[in-house]
Amino acid sequence: MKFFVDTADLQEIRDLTATGLLDGVTTNPSLVAKTGRNFLELVAEICKEVDGPVSAEVAATDFETMWAEGCKLAAISPRIAVKVPLTPAGLKVCKGLSANGTMVNVTLCFSAAQAILAAKAGAAFVSPFVGRLDDVGTDGMGLIADICQIYSRYPTFTTQVLVASVRHPMHLVTAAKLGAHVATMPPAVIRLLFGHPLTDLGLARFVADWEKTGQTILP
Ligand code: G3P
């Protein structure tokens, strides 16, 4: 399972890259707005920090402008995954860019029917937003189960399920149980994955007991 970080904060990306556990980055207009940075410059800098796919979202909603924006974003790096909304125009852009060899991440997916459309449009990734579904009283992880089941029945569907809007570690664990290919998580959620009070307690005891031996491993 791949881990992407859902942030446009360069320092967070650098810190998480240092863990060796990061496989890519996703951004969206809201995350870019928080940085106050120039979008194109920021995306180019992010591409230098990570080896994997970097999702960068188009700003327009009409086909012609989205297409031009997508081509401009794709020219930044071959690791750019152009993010388009799950609309008829967005899927048309997806189909064209994918045919040209550009990775496309179809975002704002809230139903299995939409995920089927993204796969048919040749998307590299589809992003179902589990947290936002949970927010409105719908089972976000149930959608992931449906999409994983459907995609597994069609070997010609190469679209990877990128679980987005992840709010807590159990979203990740359930996504992994279901076989989702990727989870994109805010930095704070990734940090939560490491923690367990019994790990902290156990380590403190081992350190204290080791001190009692009076030994050192290294000279
Ligand atoms: O990047 C898309 C998605 O992960 C956004 O999450 O928390 O704003 O619903 P959230």
Short mmCIF file of C-alpha atoms and ligand atoms in Angstrom, two decimals:
data_model
loop_
_atom_site.label_atom_id
_atom_site.label_comp_id
_atom_site.label_asym_id
_atom_site.label_seq_id
_atom_site.Cartn_x
_atom_site.Cartn_y
_atom_site.Cartn_z
CA MET A 1 0.00 0.00 0.00
CA LYS A 2 1.31 3.42 -0.92
CA PHE A 3 1.32 6.38 1.46
CA PHE A 4 0.85 9.87 0.03
CA VAL A 5 0.84 12.99 2.17
CA ASP A 6 -2.05 15.38 1.64
CA THR A 7 -0.38 18.75 2.06
CA ALA A 8 1.25 21.61 0.16
CA ASP A 9 3.54 22.44 3.09
CA LEU A 10 7.11 21.91 1.85
CA GLN A 11 8.61 21.51 5.32
CA GLU A 12 6.05 18.82 6.22
CA ILE A 13 6.85 17.06 2.94
CA ARG A 14 10.60 17.20 3.66
CA ASP A 15 10.11 15.87 7.21
CA LEU A 16 7.97 12.97 6.02
CA THR A 17 10.25 12.16 3.09
CA ALA A 18 13.00 11.71 5.68
CA THR A 19 11.03 8.81 7.23
CA GLY A 20 11.49 6.84 4.00
CA LEU A 21 7.82 5.89 4.11
CA LEU A 22 6.39 8.45 1.72
CA ASP A 23 5.40 7.41 -1.81
CA GLY A 24 3.89 10.64 -3.11
CA VAL A 25 2.08 13.91 -2.43
CA THR A 26 -1.42 15.18 -3.08
CA THR A 27 -2.40 18.84 -3.05
CA ASN A 28 -5.63 20.66 -3.68
CA PRO A 29 -6.56 24.34 -4.10
CA SER A 30 -7.47 24.67 -0.41
CA LEU A 31 -4.08 23.32 0.70
CA VAL A 32 -2.24 25.57 -1.78
CA ALA A 33 -4.21 28.63 -0.58
CA LYS A 34 -3.03 27.95 2.99
CA THR A 35 0.62 28.31 1.91
CA GLY A 36 0.23 31.72 0.23
CA ARG A 37 2.80 30.49 -2.34
CA ASN A 38 2.82 30.73 -6.15
CA PHE A 39 1.18 27.47 -7.26
CA LEU A 40 3.43 26.57 -10.20
CA GLU A 41 6.65 27.34 -8.32
CA LEU A 42 5.43 25.39 -5.29
CA VAL A 43 4.48 22.32 -7.31
CA ALA A 44 7.89 22.33 -9.04
CA GLU A 45 9.60 22.47 -5.64
CA ILE A 46 7.45 19.63 -4.28
CA CYS A 47 8.43 17.49 -7.29
CA LYS A 48 12.09 17.91 -6.30
CA GLU A 49 11.39 16.65 -2.76
CA VAL A 50 9.68 13.32 -3.55
CA ASP A 51 10.27 10.44 -5.93
CA GLY A 52 6.61 9.48 -6.43
CA PRO A 53 3.54 11.07 -7.98
CA VAL A 54 2.64 14.66 -7.06
CA SER A 55 -1.01 15.56 -7.60
CA ALA A 56 -1.63 19.13 -8.76
CA GLU A 57 -5.19 20.25 -9.39
CA VAL A 58 -6.56 22.30 -12.26
CA ALA A 59 -8.40 25.48 -11.27
CA ALA A 60 -10.93 25.82 -14.10
CA THR A 61 -14.12 23.82 -14.57
CA ASP A 62 -14.64 24.11 -18.36
CA PHE A 63 -12.99 21.61 -20.71
CA GLU A 64 -10.80 23.97 -22.78
CA THR A 65 -9.26 25.79 -19.81
CA MET A 66 -8.87 22.62 -17.76
CA TRP A 67 -7.12 20.98 -20.72
CA ALA A 68 -4.67 23.88 -21.12
CA GLU A 69 -4.03 23.99 -17.36
CA GLY A 70 -3.54 20.22 -17.25
CA CYS A 71 -0.98 20.35 -20.08
CA LYS A 72 0.89 23.17 -18.31
CA LEU A 73 0.96 21.26 -15.02
CA ALA A 74 2.04 18.02 -16.73
CA ALA A 75 4.98 19.86 -18.34
CA ILE A 76 6.43 20.61 -14.89
CA SER A 77 7.49 16.99 -14.32
CA PRO A 78 6.63 13.48 -15.54
CA ARG A 79 5.75 12.73 -11.91
CA ILE A 80 2.86 15.21 -11.93
CA ALA A 81 -0.58 13.61 -11.64
CA VAL A 82 -3.01 16.20 -12.98
CA LYS A 83 -5.98 16.37 -10.65
CA VAL A 84 -9.35 16.96 -12.31
CA PRO A 85 -12.84 17.02 -10.82
CA LEU A 86 -15.24 14.18 -11.43
CA THR A 87 -17.40 16.04 -13.94
CA PRO A 88 -18.10 15.28 -17.62
CA ALA A 89 -15.53 17.91 -18.64
CA GLY A 90 -13.03 16.66 -16.07
CA LEU A 91 -13.36 13.09 -17.33
CA LYS A 92 -12.88 14.28 -20.91
CA VAL A 93 -9.64 15.96 -19.85
CA CYS A 94 -8.71 12.75 -18.01
CA LYS A 95 -9.24 10.64 -21.11
CA GLY A 96 -7.12 12.93 -23.29
CA LEU A 97 -4.24 13.45 -20.87
CA SER A 98 -4.13 9.74 -19.99
CA ALA A 99 -3.96 8.84 -23.68
CA ASN A 100 -0.95 11.17 -23.93
CA GLY A 101 0.78 9.31 -21.08
CA THR A 102 0.07 11.83 -18.30
CA MET A 103 -1.07 10.51 -14.92
CA VAL A 104 -4.48 11.85 -13.93
CA ASN A 105 -6.03 11.82 -10.47
CA VAL A 106 -9.83 12.15 -10.67
CA THR A 107 -10.91 13.87 -7.50
CA LEU A 108 -14.15 14.57 -5.63
CA CYS A 109 -15.43 11.00 -6.09
CA PHE A 110 -18.40 10.23 -3.87
CA SER A 111 -20.03 7.18 -5.51
CA ALA A 112 -19.14 3.82 -7.03
CA ALA A 113 -20.78 4.89 -10.29
CA GLN A 114 -18.41 7.86 -10.47
CA ALA A 115 -15.44 5.60 -9.77
CA ILE A 116 -16.42 3.36 -12.70
CA LEU A 117 -16.45 6.44 -14.95
CA ALA A 118 -12.97 7.45 -13.75
CA ALA A 119 -11.62 3.98 -14.58
CA LYS A 120 -13.22 4.06 -18.01
CA ALA A 121 -11.62 7.48 -18.61
CA GLY A 122 -8.20 5.92 -17.96
CA ALA A 123 -7.42 7.68 -14.68
CA ALA A 124 -4.21 6.65 -12.93
CA PHE A 125 -5.94 7.38 -9.61
CA VAL A 126 -9.47 7.95 -8.36
CA SER A 127 -9.88 9.85 -5.10
CA PRO A 128 -12.97 8.92 -3.04
CA PHE A 129 -13.33 11.34 -0.10
CA VAL A 130 -14.15 9.09 2.86
CA GLY A 131 -14.10 11.71 5.62
CA ARG A 132 -16.48 14.04 3.80
CA LEU A 133 -18.92 11.14 3.30
CA ASP A 134 -18.69 10.27 7.00
CA ASP A 135 -19.37 13.97 7.75
CA VAL A 136 -22.78 13.71 6.05
CA GLY A 137 -23.74 10.43 7.71
CA THR A 138 -22.71 8.14 4.83
CA ASP A 139 -20.28 5.24 5.19
CA GLY A 140 -17.09 6.46 3.52
CA MET A 141 -15.27 3.16 3.91
CA GLY A 142 -18.28 1.33 2.46
CA LEU A 143 -17.61 3.26 -0.75
CA ILE A 144 -13.98 2.08 -0.74
CA ALA A 145 -15.18 -1.52 -0.33
CA ASP A 146 -17.53 -1.12 -3.30
CA ILE A 147 -14.89 0.45 -5.56
CA CYS A 148 -12.21 -2.13 -4.67
CA GLN A 149 -14.67 -4.96 -5.34
CA ILE A 150 -15.78 -3.52 -8.68
CA TYR A 151 -12.27 -2.73 -9.91
CA SER A 152 -11.06 -6.22 -8.96
CA ARG A 153 -13.61 -7.72 -11.35
CA TYR A 154 -12.22 -5.89 -14.38
CA PRO A 155 -8.52 -6.50 -15.06
CA THR A 156 -8.63 -3.80 -17.76
CA PHE A 157 -9.34 -1.20 -15.06
CA THR A 158 -5.87 -0.03 -14.06
CA THR A 159 -7.03 2.93 -11.97
CA GLN A 160 -5.64 2.91 -8.43
CA VAL A 161 -7.98 3.58 -5.52
CA LEU A 162 -6.51 6.59 -3.68
CA VAL A 163 -8.38 6.94 -0.40
CA ALA A 164 -8.66 10.67 0.34
CA SER A 165 -10.13 12.86 3.05
CA VAL A 166 -8.60 10.49 5.59
CA ARG A 167 -9.21 11.80 9.11
CA HIS A 168 -7.78 9.13 11.47
CA PRO A 169 -5.67 5.95 11.57
CA MET A 170 -8.68 3.61 11.39
CA HIS A 171 -9.55 5.01 7.97
CA LEU A 172 -6.11 3.84 6.86
CA VAL A 173 -6.37 0.44 8.54
CA THR A 174 -9.77 -0.26 7.00
CA ALA A 175 -8.55 0.93 3.59
CA ALA A 176 -5.60 -1.46 3.86
CA LYS A 177 -7.89 -4.37 4.82
CA LEU A 178 -9.95 -3.63 1.73
CA GLY A 179 -6.87 -3.61 -0.51
CA ALA A 180 -6.98 0.06 -1.51
CA HIS A 181 -3.82 0.92 -3.45
CA VAL A 182 -3.04 4.30 -1.87
CA ALA A 183 -4.07 6.43 1.10
CA THR A 184 -3.36 10.12 1.16
CA MET A 185 -3.22 11.47 4.68
CA PRO A 186 -2.64 14.84 6.33
CA PRO A 187 0.76 14.96 8.11
CA ALA A 188 -0.95 14.83 11.51
CA VAL A 189 -2.66 11.53 10.66
CA ILE A 190 0.61 10.02 9.39
CA ARG A 191 2.28 10.99 12.68
CA LEU A 192 -0.56 9.33 14.63
CA LEU A 193 0.18 6.01 12.88
CA PHE A 194 3.48 5.68 14.72
CA GLY A 195 2.14 6.09 18.23
CA HIS A 196 1.06 3.57 20.85
CA PRO A 197 1.29 4.13 24.64
CA LEU A 198 2.53 0.56 25.15
CA THR A 199 5.40 1.22 22.75
CA ASP A 200 6.41 4.30 24.78
CA LEU A 201 6.04 2.44 28.09
CA GLY A 202 7.89 -0.63 26.87
CA LEU A 203 10.75 1.42 25.48
CA ALA A 204 11.10 3.39 28.72
CA ARG A 205 11.40 0.09 30.65
CA PHE A 206 13.95 -1.36 28.25
CA VAL A 207 16.05 1.81 28.44
CA ALA A 208 15.92 1.79 32.27
CA ASP A 209 16.80 -1.93 32.49
CA TRP A 210 19.63 -1.56 29.99
CA GLU A 211 21.16 1.20 32.11
CA LYS A 212 21.22 -1.27 35.04
CA THR A 213 23.57 -3.54 33.05
CA GLY A 214 26.17 -0.77 32.93
CA GLN A 215 27.09 -1.90 29.42
CA THR A 216 27.37 -0.14 26.06
CA ILE A 217 27.00 -1.76 22.66
CA LEU A 218 29.28 0.70 20.91
CA PRO A 219 32.80 1.39 22.20
O1 G3P B 1 -7.09 16.35 -0.97
C1 G3P B 1 -8.39 15.89 -0.95
C2 G3P B 1 -8.87 15.42 0.40
O2 G3P B 1 -7.92 14.59 1.00
C3 G3P B 1 -9.36 16.53 1.28
O3 G3P B 1 -9.60 16.12 2.59
O4 G3P B 1 -10.08 16.61 4.96
O5 G3P B 1 -10.46 18.39 3.21
O6 G3P B 1 -11.95 16.41 3.37
P1 G3P B 1 -10.57 16.94 3.59
#
